[in-house]
Amino acid sequence: MTSTAAYAATSAGARLAPFTIDRRTPGARDVEIDILYCGVCHSDIHQARAEWGAAIFPMVPGHEIVGRVSRIGSDVTAFRVGDLAGVGCMVDSCRQCRECTDGEEQYCERGVTWTYNARDAKGAITFGGYSTRIVVDEAYTLRIPPALDLAGAAPLLCAGITTYSPLRHWKVGPGSTLGVLGLGGLGHMALKFGRAFGAHVVQFTTSPGKAADALRLGADEVVLSTDPAAMAARARSLDFILDTVSAPHDIDAALGLLKRDGTMTMVGVPDEPLSVAPFSLVSRRRSLAGSAIGGIAETQEMLDFCAAHGIVSDVEIIPIQQINDAYERMLRNDVKYRFVIDIASLARG
Ligand code: NAP
Ligand code: ZN
Ligand code: ZN
């Protein structure tokens, strides 16, 4: 065991504060990573506030982790000490079920071991990236291409793969019109991938002040979703919508934007059930779908795609001492477009 500095919530909704955790000594297939940067995902807020149901405390959030390998186990083949490495939302799964063997480990039938707010195979609580080091099986560790800016690469491990994977799955590309709902961490990555894949991209936002950024980030057009006339003008214009909104919102208004046979995929996970009028789907053979992150192999594919296309997240780097303020700012939609913690601030105390 190695004593490791971290920031934790000790109960639902408590302010995050300095906390010490133990990391296991690397086993034969483990990689120990000295964490450099960790992105701040809205899922960290949902879970630290127990908005998705029962949560495990103390909780050390953080699943957008980039760092440098400091130790490896005797059987590790894919990493050497000194390599860059990344960890996303998963640190283990059963490796045997149909989902795992298909490379869709995030849907493991026996249950994924999430990076935090979970228990590992031995029953120990998992702790995330708001900490100075982490120990992870090499099979769930990603290679970070050295060409990528490291702070900007951290959010790729969740916001990146969560938007890349559904755009690939639903074959968004040249000739398709993509709508993105919400311009936050996930939304801004969806704009970058939508443009890189060759789609015509329309950003829907509740924040008028984000319009110029949306165009810079990859949107061809921006629509203020609070303006009924602007929404009506877009009716039946989109082939695919990626819904990244973190709070309850009007699903029927969004479905009305889809053409016949269009699909809206939810990646945002508001903490309350949302209502859908059946006619929103029935009247134009529309589909409403969902998607969770992406498998390990697809996450590596996404990282390599980002290196080849010069894509990283637009980040605001913060010391960990500002994490509670960062949460409040995200809840006010005031993030451009991902907070990333400089973990050196934690080592400095
Ligand atoms: P974020 O950075 O806080 O962005 C969310 C954006 O949603 C806001 O910036 C805002 O954009 C919009 N929004 C917020 N409240 C709204 C409301 N009431 N009505 C309409 N729009 C609203 O959050 P994030 O990190 O991108 O995460 C977004 C959601 O995805 C969260 O629920 C998170 O838990 C979930 N998530 C899911 C997965 C998955 O695997 N499916 C992975 C990661 C995250 P505008 O200012 O542009 O309106
Ligand atoms: Zn996340
Ligand atoms: Zn499995």
GROMACS .gro file of C-alpha atoms and ligand atoms in nm:
model
  399
    1MET     CA    1   0.000   0.000   0.000
    2THR     CA    2   0.111   0.355  -0.073
    3SER     CA    3  -0.035   0.649   0.114
    4THR     CA    4  -0.163   0.896  -0.145
    5ALA     CA    5  -0.288   1.256  -0.121
    6ALA     CA    6  -0.638   1.312  -0.256
    7TYR     CA    7  -0.950   1.529  -0.236
    8ALA     CA    8  -1.269   1.358  -0.122
    9ALA     CA    9  -1.634   1.416  -0.041
   10THR     CA   10  -1.702   1.238   0.287
   11SER     CA   11  -2.083   1.247   0.249
   12ALA     CA   12  -2.338   1.331  -0.019
   13GLY     CA   13  -2.309   1.696  -0.114
   14ALA     CA   14  -2.023   1.769   0.127
   15ARG     CA   15  -1.754   2.008   0.006
   16LEU     CA   16  -1.452   1.823  -0.127
   17ALA     CA   17  -1.155   1.849   0.110
   18PRO     CA   18  -0.804   1.705   0.152
   19PHE     CA   19  -0.809   1.333   0.227
   20THR     CA   20  -0.552   1.052   0.231
   21ILE     CA   21  -0.612   0.720   0.055
   22ASP     CA   22  -0.413   0.399   0.015
   23ARG     CA   23  -0.320   0.275  -0.331
   24ARG     CA   24  -0.235  -0.093  -0.370
   25THR     CA   25   0.122  -0.201  -0.446
   26PRO     CA   26   0.125  -0.278  -0.821
   27GLY     CA   27   0.042  -0.644  -0.891
   28ALA     CA   28   0.193  -0.838  -1.181
   29ARG     CA   29  -0.029  -0.674  -1.446
   30ASP     CA   30  -0.065  -0.334  -1.281
   31VAL     CA   31   0.060   0.004  -1.388
   32GLU     CA   32   0.118   0.275  -1.125
   33ILE     CA   33   0.066   0.624  -1.264
   34ASP     CA   34   0.177   0.956  -1.115
   35ILE     CA   35  -0.121   1.172  -1.208
   36LEU     CA   36  -0.047   1.505  -1.381
   37TYR     CA   37  -0.395   1.625  -1.481
   38CYS     CA   38  -0.753   1.520  -1.409
   39GLY     CA   39  -1.057   1.662  -1.589
   40VAL     CA   40  -1.375   1.758  -1.403
   41CYS     CA   41  -1.682   1.586  -1.550
   42HIS     CA   42  -2.041   1.677  -1.465
   43SER     CA   43  -2.075   1.310  -1.362
   44ASP     CA   44  -1.836   1.391  -1.075
   45ILE     CA   45  -2.094   1.640  -0.945
   46HIS     CA   46  -2.389   1.402  -0.994
   47GLN     CA   47  -2.208   1.131  -0.798
   48ALA     CA   48  -2.051   1.346  -0.523
   49ARG     CA   49  -2.405   1.472  -0.455
   50ALA     CA   50  -2.555   1.118  -0.479
   51GLU     CA   51  -2.792   1.241  -0.752
   52TRP     CA   52  -2.786   0.902  -0.927
   53GLY     CA   53  -2.893   0.705  -0.619
   54ALA     CA   54  -2.681   0.530  -0.358
   55ALA     CA   55  -2.319   0.641  -0.366
   56ILE     CA   56  -2.011   0.523  -0.177
   57PHE     CA   57  -1.835   0.761   0.062
   58PRO     CA   58  -1.568   0.873   0.113
   59MET     CA   59  -1.562   0.949  -0.262
   60VAL     CA   60  -1.256   1.064  -0.457
   61PRO     CA   61  -1.402   1.161  -0.798
   62GLY     CA   62  -1.216   1.197  -1.126
   63HIS     CA   63  -1.219   0.977  -1.438
   64GLU     CA   64  -1.032   1.188  -1.692
   65ILE     CA   65  -0.682   1.098  -1.580
   66VAL     CA   66  -0.349   1.159  -1.753
   67GLY     CA   67  -0.009   1.096  -1.599
   68ARG     CA   68   0.325   0.923  -1.622
   69VAL     CA   69   0.398   0.560  -1.536
   70SER     CA   70   0.606   0.538  -1.218
   71ARG     CA   71   0.608   0.160  -1.154
   72ILE     CA   72   0.498  -0.152  -1.342
   73GLY     CA   73   0.427  -0.511  -1.241
   74SER     CA   74   0.642  -0.801  -1.361
   75ASP     CA   75   0.400  -0.913  -1.637
   76VAL     CA   76   0.322  -0.569  -1.783
   77THR     CA   77   0.406  -0.552  -2.154
   78ALA     CA   78   0.232  -0.242  -2.292
   79PHE     CA   79   0.389   0.023  -2.066
   80ARG     CA   80   0.731   0.117  -1.936
   81VAL     CA   81   0.828   0.345  -1.650
   82GLY     CA   82   0.820   0.703  -1.781
   83ASP     CA   83   0.549   0.644  -2.044
   84LEU     CA   84   0.246   0.870  -2.062
   85ALA     CA   85  -0.073   0.688  -1.961
   86GLY     CA   86  -0.443   0.760  -1.924
   87VAL     CA   87  -0.736   0.620  -1.728
   88GLY     CA   88  -1.101   0.685  -1.804
   89CYS     CA   89  -1.424   0.574  -1.640
   90MET     CA   90  -1.345   0.201  -1.603
   91VAL     CA   91  -1.066   0.015  -1.424
   92ASP     CA   92  -1.194  -0.343  -1.467
   93SER     CA   93  -1.478  -0.562  -1.598
   94CYS     CA   94  -1.537  -0.939  -1.618
   95ARG     CA   95  -1.344  -0.981  -1.948
   96GLN     CA   96  -1.555  -1.287  -2.040
   97CYS     CA   97  -1.912  -1.185  -2.117
   98ARG     CA   98  -2.034  -1.102  -2.466
   99GLU     CA   99  -1.999  -0.729  -2.405
  100CYS     CA  100  -1.640  -0.757  -2.282
  101THR     CA  101  -1.535  -0.988  -2.564
  102ASP     CA  102  -1.700  -0.748  -2.812
  103GLY     CA  103  -1.485  -0.465  -2.674
  104GLU     CA  104  -1.790  -0.296  -2.518
  105GLU     CA  105  -1.666  -0.336  -2.161
  106GLN     CA  106  -1.875  -0.039  -2.046
  107TYR     CA  107  -2.181  -0.263  -2.085
  108CYS     CA  108  -2.027  -0.566  -1.903
  109GLU     CA  109  -2.305  -0.804  -1.802
  110ARG     CA  110  -2.146  -0.876  -1.465
  111GLY     CA  111  -2.088  -0.510  -1.393
  112VAL     CA  112  -1.808  -0.270  -1.473
  113THR     CA  113  -1.566  -0.165  -1.200
  114TRP     CA  114  -1.592   0.211  -1.230
  115THR     CA  115  -1.287   0.426  -1.158
  116TYR     CA  116  -1.453   0.567  -0.845
  117ASN     CA  117  -1.779   0.526  -0.652
  118ALA     CA  118  -1.750   0.148  -0.696
  119ARG     CA  119  -1.592  -0.161  -0.539
  120ASP     CA  120  -1.323  -0.367  -0.706
  121ALA     CA  121  -1.312  -0.747  -0.730
  122LYS     CA  122  -1.172  -0.764  -0.375
  123GLY     CA  123  -1.444  -0.539  -0.235
  124ALA     CA  124  -1.223  -0.233  -0.187
  125ILE     CA  125  -1.365   0.112  -0.269
  126THR     CA  126  -1.223   0.253  -0.591
  127PHE     CA  127  -1.087   0.609  -0.582
  128GLY     CA  128  -1.053   0.837  -0.884
  129GLY     CA  129  -0.816   1.093  -1.023
  130TYR     CA  130  -0.844   1.379  -0.773
  131SER     CA  131  -0.529   1.221  -0.625
  132THR     CA  132  -0.158   1.208  -0.690
  133ARG     CA  133  -0.136   0.846  -0.809
  134ILE     CA  134  -0.348   0.554  -0.924
  135VAL     CA  135  -0.282   0.182  -0.981
  136VAL     CA  136  -0.468   0.019  -1.272
  137ASP     CA  137  -0.450  -0.308  -1.464
  138GLU     CA  138  -0.269  -0.240  -1.791
  139ALA     CA  139  -0.568  -0.379  -1.985
  140TYR     CA  140  -0.773  -0.076  -1.872
  141THR     CA  141  -0.491   0.177  -1.917
  142LEU     CA  142  -0.471   0.392  -2.232
  143ARG     CA  143  -0.167   0.512  -2.424
  144ILE     CA  144  -0.156   0.892  -2.450
  145PRO     CA  145   0.002   1.000  -2.780
  146PRO     CA  146   0.292   1.236  -2.692
  147ALA     CA  147   0.175   1.484  -2.958
  148LEU     CA  148  -0.128   1.578  -2.747
  149ASP     CA  149  -0.123   1.866  -2.500
  150LEU     CA  150  -0.149   1.678  -2.170
  151ALA     CA  151  -0.401   1.898  -1.989
  152GLY     CA  152  -0.616   1.914  -2.303
  153ALA     CA  153  -0.591   1.535  -2.344
  154ALA     CA  154  -0.730   1.451  -1.998
  155PRO     CA  155  -1.096   1.526  -2.088
  156LEU     CA  156  -1.069   1.295  -2.389
  157LEU     CA  157  -1.083   1.002  -2.145
  158CYS     CA  158  -1.452   1.071  -2.073
  159ALA     CA  159  -1.593   1.372  -2.260
  160GLY     CA  160  -1.397   1.267  -2.570
  161ILE     CA  161  -1.496   0.903  -2.591
  162THR     CA  162  -1.855   0.969  -2.480
  163THR     CA  163  -1.911   1.190  -2.785
  164TYR     CA  164  -1.681   1.010  -3.032
  165SER     CA  165  -1.843   0.668  -2.978
  166PRO     CA  166  -2.209   0.752  -3.059
  167LEU     CA  167  -2.111   0.970  -3.357
  168ARG     CA  168  -1.921   0.669  -3.494
  169HIS     CA  169  -2.193   0.417  -3.400
  170TRP     CA  170  -2.467   0.617  -3.576
  171LYS     CA  171  -2.232   0.692  -3.869
  172VAL     CA  172  -2.244   1.071  -3.849
  173GLY     CA  173  -2.033   1.206  -4.132
  174PRO     CA  174  -2.041   1.378  -4.471
  175GLY     CA  175  -2.400   1.445  -4.574
  176SER     CA  176  -2.542   1.426  -4.221
  177THR     CA  177  -2.677   1.718  -4.022
  178LEU     CA  178  -2.579   1.682  -3.656
  179GLY     CA  179  -2.745   1.872  -3.373
  180VAL     CA  180  -2.560   1.908  -3.042
  181LEU     CA  181  -2.767   1.997  -2.734
  182GLY     CA  182  -2.569   2.176  -2.459
  183LEU     CA  183  -2.229   2.338  -2.493
  184GLY     CA  184  -2.026   2.217  -2.197
  185GLY     CA  185  -1.752   1.955  -2.165
  186LEU     CA  186  -1.925   1.690  -2.376
  187GLY     CA  187  -2.088   1.938  -2.614
  188HIS     CA  188  -1.765   2.107  -2.717
  189MET     CA  189  -1.603   1.773  -2.793
  190ALA     CA  190  -1.907   1.675  -3.002
  191LEU     CA  191  -1.855   1.993  -3.207
  192LYS     CA  192  -1.489   1.906  -3.269
  193PHE     CA  193  -1.565   1.546  -3.370
  194GLY     CA  194  -1.869   1.646  -3.575
  195ARG     CA  195  -1.655   1.883  -3.781
  196ALA     CA  196  -1.368   1.632  -3.809
  197PHE     CA  197  -1.611   1.365  -3.934
  198GLY     CA  198  -1.743   1.600  -4.204
  199ALA     CA  199  -2.099   1.655  -4.076
  200HIS     CA  200  -2.293   1.981  -4.094
  201VAL     CA  201  -2.308   2.077  -3.724
  202VAL     CA  202  -2.576   2.282  -3.546
  203GLN     CA  203  -2.520   2.377  -3.181
  204PHE     CA  204  -2.825   2.428  -2.958
  205THR     CA  205  -2.747   2.629  -2.645
  206THR     CA  206  -2.930   2.813  -2.367
  207SER     CA  207  -2.634   3.052  -2.333
  208PRO     CA  208  -2.630   3.335  -2.592
  209GLY     CA  209  -2.275   3.423  -2.486
  210LYS     CA  210  -2.140   3.091  -2.617
  211ALA     CA  211  -2.240   3.145  -2.983
  212ALA     CA  212  -1.906   3.276  -3.108
  213ASP     CA  213  -1.720   2.996  -2.931
  214ALA     CA  214  -1.953   2.736  -3.079
  215LEU     CA  215  -1.864   2.851  -3.431
  216ARG     CA  216  -1.493   2.846  -3.346
  217LEU     CA  217  -1.521   2.497  -3.194
  218GLY     CA  218  -1.684   2.339  -3.499
  219ALA     CA  219  -2.047   2.445  -3.535
  220ASP     CA  220  -2.170   2.566  -3.874
  221GLU     CA  221  -2.474   2.725  -3.708
  222VAL     CA  222  -2.586   2.813  -3.355
  223VAL     CA  223  -2.947   2.813  -3.232
  224LEU     CA  224  -3.067   2.960  -2.904
  225SER     CA  225  -3.284   2.678  -2.770
  226THR     CA  226  -3.479   2.915  -2.544
  227ASP     CA  227  -3.612   3.103  -2.851
  228PRO     CA  228  -3.932   2.928  -2.973
  229ALA     CA  229  -3.917   3.096  -3.315
  230ALA     CA  230  -3.557   2.985  -3.371
  231MET     CA  231  -3.651   2.631  -3.267
  232ALA     CA  232  -3.958   2.627  -3.493
  233ALA     CA  233  -3.742   2.733  -3.786
  234ARG     CA  234  -3.527   2.421  -3.728
  235ALA     CA  235  -3.815   2.171  -3.711
  236ARG     CA  236  -3.744   1.844  -3.898
  237SER     CA  237  -3.398   1.958  -4.010
  238LEU     CA  238  -3.157   1.717  -3.836
  239ASP     CA  239  -3.049   1.359  -3.903
  240PHE     CA  240  -2.897   1.298  -3.560
  241ILE     CA  241  -2.894   1.474  -3.225
  242LEU     CA  242  -2.645   1.421  -2.944
  243ASP     CA  243  -2.810   1.536  -2.620
  244THR     CA  244  -2.540   1.631  -2.367
  245VAL     CA  245  -2.765   1.829  -2.132
  246SER     CA  246  -2.705   1.758  -1.761
  247ALA     CA  247  -3.040   1.878  -1.621
  248PRO     CA  248  -3.406   1.800  -1.695
  249HIS     CA  249  -3.517   1.955  -2.027
  250ASP     CA  250  -3.783   1.932  -2.297
  251ILE     CA  251  -3.729   1.608  -2.492
  252ASP     CA  252  -4.028   1.664  -2.722
  253ALA     CA  253  -3.894   2.002  -2.833
  254ALA     CA  254  -3.565   1.832  -2.923
  255LEU     CA  255  -3.727   1.536  -3.102
  256GLY     CA  256  -3.922   1.783  -3.316
  257LEU     CA  257  -3.589   1.891  -3.467
  258LEU     CA  258  -3.535   1.546  -3.623
  259LYS     CA  259  -3.622   1.455  -3.980
  260ARG     CA  260  -3.811   1.134  -4.056
  261ASP     CA  261  -3.602   0.838  -3.936
  262GLY     CA  262  -3.377   1.065  -3.732
  263THR     CA  263  -3.221   0.952  -3.404
  264MET     CA  264  -3.161   1.142  -3.083
  265THR     CA  265  -2.904   0.983  -2.855
  266MET     CA  266  -2.885   1.083  -2.491
  267VAL     CA  267  -2.545   1.095  -2.330
  268GLY     CA  268  -2.644   1.348  -2.064
  269VAL     CA  269  -2.787   1.184  -1.752
  270PRO     CA  270  -3.016   1.424  -1.563
  271ASP     CA  271  -3.111   1.297  -1.220
  272GLU     CA  272  -3.487   1.286  -1.290
  273PRO     CA  273  -3.698   1.085  -1.537
  274LEU     CA  274  -3.783   1.279  -1.854
  275SER     CA  275  -4.119   1.263  -2.028
  276VAL     CA  276  -4.166   1.182  -2.397
  277ALA     CA  277  -4.491   1.230  -2.590
  278PRO     CA  278  -4.528   0.914  -2.804
  279PHE     CA  279  -4.634   1.126  -3.104
  280SER     CA  280  -4.288   1.290  -3.100
  281LEU     CA  281  -4.152   0.951  -3.209
  282VAL     CA  282  -4.446   0.794  -3.390
  283SER     CA  283  -4.522   1.079  -3.626
  284ARG     CA  284  -4.188   1.061  -3.811
  285ARG     CA  285  -4.050   0.713  -3.725
  286ARG     CA  286  -3.794   0.877  -3.497
  287SER     CA  287  -3.567   0.693  -3.252
  288LEU     CA  288  -3.463   0.791  -2.901
  289ALA     CA  289  -3.145   0.618  -2.788
  290GLY     CA  290  -2.867   0.633  -2.531
  291SER     CA  291  -2.493   0.568  -2.514
  292ALA     CA  292  -2.234   0.522  -2.237
  293ILE     CA  293  -1.868   0.622  -2.284
  294GLY     CA  294  -1.699   0.367  -2.516
  295GLY     CA  295  -1.492   0.048  -2.491
  296ILE     CA  296  -1.120   0.041  -2.418
  297ALA     CA  297  -1.015  -0.030  -2.779
  298GLU     CA  298  -1.242   0.245  -2.911
  299THR     CA  299  -1.105   0.486  -2.650
  300GLN     CA  300  -0.754   0.416  -2.780
  301GLU     CA  301  -0.879   0.462  -3.138
  302MET     CA  302  -1.027   0.801  -3.034
  303LEU     CA  303  -0.701   0.913  -2.869
  304ASP     CA  304  -0.504   0.819  -3.181
  305PHE     CA  305  -0.763   0.998  -3.399
  306CYS     CA  306  -0.720   1.310  -3.183
  307ALA     CA  307  -0.342   1.297  -3.221
  308ALA     CA  308  -0.375   1.262  -3.600
  309HIS     CA  309  -0.625   1.551  -3.624
  310GLY     CA  310  -0.485   1.787  -3.360
  311ILE     CA  311  -0.791   1.759  -3.135
  312VAL     CA  312  -0.782   1.827  -2.760
  313SER     CA  313  -1.028   1.977  -2.515
  314ASP     CA  314  -1.041   2.353  -2.452
  315VAL     CA  315  -0.954   2.366  -2.084
  316GLU     CA  316  -0.938   2.600  -1.788
  317ILE     CA  317  -0.665   2.465  -1.561
  318ILE     CA  318  -0.737   2.500  -1.189
  319PRO     CA  319  -0.555   2.409  -0.867
  320ILE     CA  320  -0.745   2.145  -0.674
  321GLN     CA  321  -0.815   2.395  -0.398
  322GLN     CA  322  -1.070   2.554  -0.639
  323ILE     CA  323  -1.266   2.235  -0.706
  324ASN     CA  324  -1.576   2.334  -0.508
  325ASP     CA  325  -1.597   2.667  -0.692
  326ALA     CA  326  -1.551   2.484  -1.022
  327TYR     CA  327  -1.852   2.263  -0.941
  328GLU     CA  328  -2.064   2.573  -0.870
  329ARG     CA  329  -1.953   2.734  -1.194
  330MET     CA  330  -2.040   2.419  -1.394
  331LEU     CA  331  -2.387   2.423  -1.240
  332ARG     CA  332  -2.424   2.782  -1.368
  333ASN     CA  333  -2.316   2.665  -1.720
  334ASP     CA  334  -2.002   2.876  -1.671
  335VAL     CA  335  -1.730   2.645  -1.802
  336LYS     CA  336  -1.516   2.700  -2.113
  337TYR     CA  337  -1.521   2.420  -2.177
  338ARG     CA  338  -1.367   2.179  -1.929
  339PHE     CA  339  -1.204   2.237  -1.592
  340VAL     CA  340  -0.885   2.035  -1.556
  341ILE     CA  341  -0.709   2.000  -1.222
  342ASP     CA  342  -0.333   2.051  -1.218
  343ILE     CA  343  -0.253   1.769  -0.977
  344ALA     CA  344   0.080   1.931  -0.884
  345SER     CA  345  -0.137   2.167  -0.674
  346LEU     CA  346  -0.234   1.868  -0.459
  347ALA     CA  347   0.125   1.762  -0.399
  348ARG     CA  348   0.202   2.122  -0.293
  349GLY     CA  349  -0.069   2.088  -0.029
  350NAP     P1  350  -2.133   2.039  -1.845
  350NAP     O1  351  -1.995   2.069  -1.888
  350NAP     O2  352  -2.183   2.096  -1.718
  350NAP     O3  353  -2.229   2.083  -1.967
  350NAP     C1  354  -2.368   2.063  -1.964
  350NAP     C2  355  -2.434   2.171  -2.051
  350NAP     O4  356  -2.573   2.142  -2.059
  350NAP     C3  357  -2.430   2.310  -1.993
  350NAP     O5  358  -2.308   2.376  -2.017
  350NAP     C4  359  -2.546   2.378  -2.065
  350NAP     O6  360  -2.505   2.415  -2.197
  350NAP     C5  361  -2.646   2.264  -2.079
  350NAP     N1  362  -2.751   2.273  -1.977
  350NAP     C6  363  -2.739   2.266  -1.843
  350NAP     N2  364  -2.857   2.276  -1.783
  350NAP     C7  365  -2.949   2.288  -1.883
  350NAP     C8  366  -3.092   2.297  -1.885
  350NAP     N3  367  -3.164   2.297  -1.772
  350NAP     N4  368  -3.154   2.305  -2.005
  350NAP     C9  369  -3.083   2.304  -2.120
  350NAP     N5  370  -2.947   2.295  -2.123
  350NAP    C10  371  -2.883   2.287  -2.006
  350NAP     O7  372  -2.155   1.882  -1.833
  350NAP     P2  373  -2.075   1.760  -1.907
  350NAP     O8  374  -1.958   1.721  -1.825
  350NAP     O9  375  -2.062   1.791  -2.049
  350NAP    O10  376  -2.182   1.641  -1.886
  350NAP    C11  377  -2.311   1.650  -1.944
  350NAP    C12  378  -2.396   1.533  -1.900
  350NAP    O11  379  -2.344   1.413  -1.956
  350NAP    C13  380  -2.400   1.509  -1.749
  350NAP    O12  381  -2.531   1.467  -1.711
  350NAP    C14  382  -2.302   1.394  -1.730
  350NAP    O13  383  -2.326   1.318  -1.614
  350NAP    C15  384  -2.329   1.315  -1.854
  350NAP     N6  385  -2.222   1.224  -1.896
  350NAP    C16  386  -2.260   1.105  -1.951
  350NAP    C17  387  -2.165   1.017  -1.998
  350NAP    C18  388  -2.207   0.890  -2.066
  350NAP    O14  389  -2.126   0.797  -2.076
  350NAP     N7  390  -2.328   0.883  -2.117
  350NAP    C19  391  -2.029   1.049  -1.985
  350NAP    C20  392  -1.994   1.172  -1.931
  350NAP    C21  393  -2.091   1.259  -1.886
  350NAP     P3  394  -2.553   2.555  -2.262
  350NAP    O15  395  -2.494   2.663  -2.174
  350NAP    O16  396  -2.494   2.549  -2.397
  350NAP    O17  397  -2.703   2.555  -2.264
  351ZN      ZN  398  -1.734   1.167  -1.717
  352ZN      ZN  399  -1.806  -0.852  -1.892
   0.00000   0.00000   0.00000
